[in-house]
Amino acid sequence: MSGPTGTASTESGTSGTPLLELRGISKSFPGVLANDRIDLELRAGEVHALLGENGAGKSTLISILSGMYHPDAGEILFEGSEVRIDSPRTAIELGIGTVYQHLTLVPTLSVLENLMLGSEGGFGKLDLEAERRRFDELAELLGVDFSPGARTGALALGQQQQVEIMKALWRGGSRILILDEPTSMLTPQGYEDLRNEVKHLTADGLSVVLITHKLHEAIELGDRISVLRRGRKVGAVSPAELRDQSEEQLSEQIVGMMFGEQASELGAVELEPVAAGRLSPDRKLGEVALTVRDIDLEPDDDVTGLNQVSLKIRAGEILGIAGVDGNGQRELAEVVAGQRRHVGGELLLFDQDISGLGVRKRERRGLRYITDDRLGEGTVGDLDVAMNSVLKQIGSPPFWKRGAERRDEIDRFAEDLVERFDVRTPSVQTRIANLSGGNVQKLLLAREFSGDPKVVIFNKPTHGLDVRTAEFVRDRIREAASGGLAALVISTEIVELVGLCDRIAVMSRGVITGEVENRPGVEEEIGALMIARAGGNS
Amino acid sequence: MKVKLLELGRAVLIALIPIILALAAMGVVLLTLGRDPVSFYNDMFQRGLFEWQGFQESIIRSAPLILIAAGFIVAFRANLWNLGADGQFLLGAAMTAGLGASLLGSIGVWPMLIVTMLVSAAVGGAWTLIPAYLRGSHGVNEIITTLMMSFIGIGVANVLVKGPFRTDVGGVARTDVIPFDDRLPTLFGTRIHLGFLIALAAIIGVHILMTRTSLGLRLRILGANPRAALHAGLNPLMLTVIAFAISGALIGLSGSIEILGIQGSFRADFNPAFGLLVIPLVFLARLNAIGSLALVILFSVIQIGGESAARQAEITSDILLVLVAFILFFMAIFEYFRIMRGQEPGYVPAEVMDRLRAGGDADDHGTPEGALQSGPGDSDGAGLKGTENE
């Protein structure tokens, strides 16, 4: 092995044959055309950013590149000659490594063991010396600072992602690295590290395909940008344009591509999730809707404990909870929703104790929880849109009558939700797993807003959504609050909370470290509270 | 509609491929044994399907198997593994055989039939309570507990038959014989007994239960995504107990009709091991009740016809086990290739597959391919522990 990435060639440069070329790639799923005649080219040593909303077809495209899906039409050229990537193995043999959005590491194994899992198997003797040398090579290239013997589960998320990147490059001979939404779980510092890693790798001749829905990442990291929208490639930005234009010009140009005719009405302002929030004059606070007093929760292997958590929300109020992911926000939400039992303390809904009630009873009293894990928890992927829209009302009239399903009623209800919340789906009988993340979230909003909700917990309601859907979600939250809803919004994005909330509480390691009124300049206060006892996740 | 038909065609094809390949492979085995496969299969289908007597035999054989299939479907759809069928079956059979003759004298034929069937169903269902409770409340792997309970059940059934239920008549330990005329009545002048209709009603009932009712939907959600079940306020413990109870009850009932319809008495060490025969059929039908019904009948034809064909060809009827082994073998090969090619599994539902891959971990849930676009969600270890519902 010559260099850290093995036989990476740099000679092809920016002219001549591209390293990888896609021509007219199409792929459809039942009811969804995920990729529609997409052309793409990737040159050696270049970062090609694929930008698009949720459901634009980015994930499908990389699944094709990594051999998970087979295109219905189109061809793939590798160094000018046509190839068939018909399995993940073929992709690996071509030197295409993929780092998925979800971690695929075994948390109980050491870093080195995880890396060795990815290499060629067999029953031969393990050459630990060689494996260690390989680790050192890659560690130097990526600038990582953990030891090969570290237990993987104990590393910060950013470091685990570095292990994933090492795993993708492990076999040597890597030519292309695909990064799928690599920043979705990174802190700002982690993002800087990633930026440097990508620089080092491309300098070494590797090509990178970067999937993202964040505009500024595409501009900062990409040498070339392709914009996808509803399965089609709707525009591209060349390296020359990226060099020569200012960020504002580029943003405007790309937004135009991403949203087409609607771009003008959307305006560039909304690219940042900030919009004047705070208590608007037309919103009046009512009685205290939800009281959380001195709640404790025992910690566990994968459960963050809660310690003396207290909160109060009034009707018509939006209370934000800020904090680095994994500091007890989810546990708090689950305790309030009734999915998890707490020890000690009080939970009051309009002055009535609800501690002893189950999920369904709390829900009937107007308490709703919109989970952040939309596919893993909020919906059942195998069921269709209609069934998912009544998931929390199974057995109740009018959808069921003495236990017998009344399909017409369910469909009618779902169609109404789909229309009112603009859920894009071929029909209510489409499996929900075929919908994009944004549309799933719209359906969840519609589901929880139906009936007569009094208190709704939103767990990272815009996480992973494109800007337009995110703003749609925030608008609905504001609207509902104006109508008297008490909203508890959990988010890791401070700007979002500042744009939305009346008050913001900060959580760190299962403790509320402080609570502030939303006013100009509150960001610094929140930041300070987050670090106060944090130490944090990364 | 056209899509539905196409899907149905595909499902039928996927189910038949391993059976056809197994018949072909078995043909080779027959050849090497110096038998003519063509005449063997000819005998088999003649005796099992085309001759009226043989066909009736096949239908009679299928009755207990259909009930067992119905029982499996309820549990498997909820991603719960009831591998204790043999214990539940034999306990059901022992109860019916032990109580039948004596009840006959005291309450008459029809009440006896009804009471024994109900008792056997109740015992079969009750036998699942311990595994169901452990699974639902502590996440204890039910694959192991149901299997252990099965061995205990087989033992208990034999203790009953050799002890309290033993007849005074000498010879092999067995229960009193229920007279032929007092067993389940036969239908319309055929030899097929009422048990077949009961089985038919049960499996159609299971089909409706799983596809058209709120309970069935709850069970499917528990199976497909336990975390969503918790989120939607379902009670996993209660649902686990219900699914197991229905499953065990149907299998216990199966033991009862085997006694009431055919055997008439339970001889010590009776154990047809129907449970393991039915499991592959249920998976071939992808846990679909109607498909399972068709495959169970086909399998009964092969069994009944095959026994006769084996006699004809002067080989042991154990040769049919080779056929079963081949079916399983080709199912596995076929499934392997589908997975290697990134296709959906042919027989095992995705969530069941995920659990198998995770080593049977109670709380693990799968990540559907569509989840590529969602955020990182961490698997919740306390998945099944929830507060009560409704």
mmCIF file of N, CA and C in Angstrom, chain A residues 339-379:
data_model
loop_
_atom_site.group_PDB
_atom_site.id
_atom_site.type_symbol
_atom_site.label_atom_id
_atom_site.label_comp_id
_atom_site.label_asym_id
_atom_site.label_seq_id
_atom_site.Cartn_x
_atom_site.Cartn_y
_atom_site.Cartn_z
ATOM 1 N N GLN A 339 -44.977 7.137 28.567
ATOM 2 C CA GLN A 339 -44.305 5.966 28.026
ATOM 3 C C GLN A 339 -43.241 5.431 28.979
ATOM 4 N N ARG A 340 -42.941 6.219 30.000
ATOM 5 C CA ARG A 340 -41.870 5.821 30.908
ATOM 6 C C ARG A 340 -42.278 6.227 32.318
ATOM 7 N N ARG A 341 -42.041 5.356 33.269
ATOM 8 C CA ARG A 341 -42.425 5.664 34.646
ATOM 9 C C ARG A 341 -41.314 6.417 35.348
ATOM 10 N N HIS A 342 -41.711 7.471 36.036
ATOM 11 C CA HIS A 342 -40.710 8.229 36.795
ATOM 12 C C HIS A 342 -40.805 7.839 38.263
ATOM 13 N N VAL A 343 -39.816 8.238 39.028
ATOM 14 C CA VAL A 343 -39.904 8.036 40.477
ATOM 15 C C VAL A 343 -39.980 9.411 41.127
ATOM 16 N N GLY A 344 -40.837 9.551 42.087
ATOM 17 C CA GLY A 344 -40.943 10.805 42.829
ATOM 18 C C GLY A 344 -41.454 11.939 41.984
ATOM 19 N N GLY A 345 -41.851 13.004 42.618
ATOM 20 C CA GLY A 345 -42.307 14.176 41.904
ATOM 21 C C GLY A 345 -43.750 14.084 41.483
ATOM 22 N N GLU A 346 -44.194 15.125 40.787
ATOM 23 C CA GLU A 346 -45.601 15.234 40.413
ATOM 24 C C GLU A 346 -45.746 15.611 38.949
ATOM 25 N N LEU A 347 -46.780 15.102 38.331
ATOM 26 C CA LEU A 347 -47.135 15.477 36.969
ATOM 27 C C LEU A 347 -48.585 15.919 36.991
ATOM 28 N N LEU A 348 -48.831 17.186 36.720
ATOM 29 C CA LEU A 348 -50.206 17.665 36.768
ATOM 30 C C LEU A 348 -50.637 18.197 35.406
ATOM 31 N N LEU A 349 -51.807 17.765 34.954
ATOM 32 C CA LEU A 349 -52.399 18.311 33.748
ATOM 33 C C LEU A 349 -53.628 19.085 34.207
ATOM 34 N N PHE A 350 -53.596 20.380 34.072
ATOM 35 C CA PHE A 350 -54.661 21.237 34.599
ATOM 36 C C PHE A 350 -54.991 20.868 36.045
ATOM 37 N N ASP A 351 -53.949 20.833 36.873
ATOM 38 C CA ASP A 351 -54.097 20.586 38.304
ATOM 39 C C ASP A 351 -54.572 19.185 38.665
ATOM 40 N N GLN A 352 -54.651 18.296 37.687
ATOM 41 C CA GLN A 352 -55.026 16.920 38.031
ATOM 42 C C GLN A 352 -53.814 16.018 37.881
ATOM 43 N N ASP A 353 -53.611 15.173 38.861
ATOM 44 C CA ASP A 353 -52.461 14.280 38.830
ATOM 45 C C ASP A 353 -52.652 13.230 37.740
ATOM 46 N N ILE A 354 -51.674 13.131 36.843
ATOM 47 C CA ILE A 354 -51.795 12.137 35.763
ATOM 48 C C ILE A 354 -50.717 11.059 35.880
ATOM 49 N N SER A 355 -49.971 11.075 36.978
ATOM 50 C CA SER A 355 -48.845 10.123 37.112
ATOM 51 C C SER A 355 -49.271 8.678 36.911
ATOM 52 N N GLY A 356 -50.469 8.346 37.402
ATOM 53 C CA GLY A 356 -50.885 6.950 37.348
ATOM 54 C C GLY A 356 -51.530 6.558 36.030
ATOM 55 N N LEU A 357 -51.718 7.502 35.128
ATOM 56 C CA LEU A 357 -52.436 7.206 33.889
ATOM 57 C C LEU A 357 -51.489 6.711 32.796
ATOM 58 N N GLY A 358 -52.030 5.879 31.926
ATOM 59 C CA GLY A 358 -51.257 5.378 30.803
ATOM 60 C C GLY A 358 -51.307 6.349 29.635
ATOM 61 N N VAL A 359 -50.609 5.964 28.576
ATOM 62 C CA VAL A 359 -50.499 6.817 27.396
ATOM 63 C C VAL A 359 -51.879 7.201 26.848
ATOM 64 N N ARG A 360 -52.738 6.212 26.694
ATOM 65 C CA ARG A 360 -54.027 6.482 26.056
ATOM 66 C C ARG A 360 -54.878 7.436 26.889
ATOM 67 N N LYS A 361 -54.876 7.218 28.218
ATOM 68 C CA LYS A 361 -55.706 8.077 29.052
ATOM 69 C C LYS A 361 -55.194 9.504 29.052
ATOM 70 N N ARG A 362 -53.872 9.653 29.067
ATOM 71 C CA ARG A 362 -53.317 11.006 29.031
ATOM 72 C C ARG A 362 -53.683 11.664 27.710
ATOM 73 N N GLU A 363 -53.619 10.867 26.650
ATOM 74 C CA GLU A 363 -53.925 11.409 25.340
ATOM 75 C C GLU A 363 -55.364 11.900 25.275
ATOM 76 N N ARG A 364 -56.274 11.123 25.859
ATOM 77 C CA ARG A 364 -57.681 11.528 25.816
ATOM 78 C C ARG A 364 -57.933 12.796 26.607
ATOM 79 N N ARG A 365 -57.049 13.065 27.570
ATOM 80 C CA ARG A 365 -57.202 14.323 28.307
ATOM 81 C C ARG A 365 -56.510 15.480 27.599
ATOM 82 N N GLY A 366 -55.969 15.230 26.416
ATOM 83 C CA GLY A 366 -55.442 16.338 25.625
ATOM 84 C C GLY A 366 -53.932 16.474 25.642
ATOM 85 N N LEU A 367 -53.237 15.446 26.143
ATOM 86 C CA LEU A 367 -51.774 15.497 26.156
ATOM 87 C C LEU A 367 -51.231 14.676 24.990
ATOM 88 N N ARG A 368 -50.430 15.303 24.156
ATOM 89 C CA ARG A 368 -49.917 14.589 22.980
ATOM 90 C C ARG A 368 -48.401 14.668 22.947
ATOM 91 N N TYR A 369 -47.814 13.663 22.317
ATOM 92 C CA TYR A 369 -46.344 13.646 22.192
ATOM 93 C C TYR A 369 -45.980 13.330 20.747
ATOM 94 N N ILE A 370 -45.241 14.231 20.117
ATOM 95 C CA ILE A 370 -44.746 13.989 18.764
ATOM 96 C C ILE A 370 -43.286 13.612 18.868
ATOM 97 N N THR A 371 -42.988 12.361 18.610
ATOM 98 C CA THR A 371 -41.630 11.856 18.811
ATOM 99 C C THR A 371 -40.681 12.326 17.711
ATOM 100 N N ASP A 372 -39.401 12.341 18.025
ATOM 101 C CA ASP A 372 -38.409 12.709 17.001
ATOM 102 C C ASP A 372 -38.046 11.502 16.151
ATOM 103 N N ASP A 373 -38.322 10.316 16.658
ATOM 104 C CA ASP A 373 -37.995 9.110 15.890
ATOM 105 C C ASP A 373 -39.229 8.698 15.096
ATOM 106 N N ARG A 374 -39.397 9.400 13.985
ATOM 107 C CA ARG A 374 -40.679 9.281 13.268
ATOM 108 C C ARG A 374 -40.901 7.894 12.711
ATOM 109 N N LEU A 375 -39.848 7.277 12.194
ATOM 110 C CA LEU A 375 -40.041 5.963 11.585
ATOM 111 C C LEU A 375 -39.884 4.838 12.595
ATOM 112 N N GLY A 376 -39.018 5.049 13.579
ATOM 113 C CA GLY A 376 -38.761 3.976 14.534
ATOM 114 C C GLY A 376 -39.808 3.886 15.631
ATOM 115 N N GLU A 377 -40.514 4.986 15.873
ATOM 116 C CA GLU A 377 -41.430 4.993 16.990
ATOM 117 C C GLU A 377 -42.791 5.586 16.632
ATOM 118 N N GLY A 378 -42.765 6.648 15.830
ATOM 119 C CA GLY A 378 -43.999 7.379 15.559
ATOM 120 C C GLY A 378 -44.922 6.683 14.584
ATOM 121 N N THR A 379 -44.348 5.836 13.739
ATOM 122 C CA THR A 379 -45.169 5.189 12.720
ATOM 123 C C THR A 379 -44.791 3.714 12.620
#
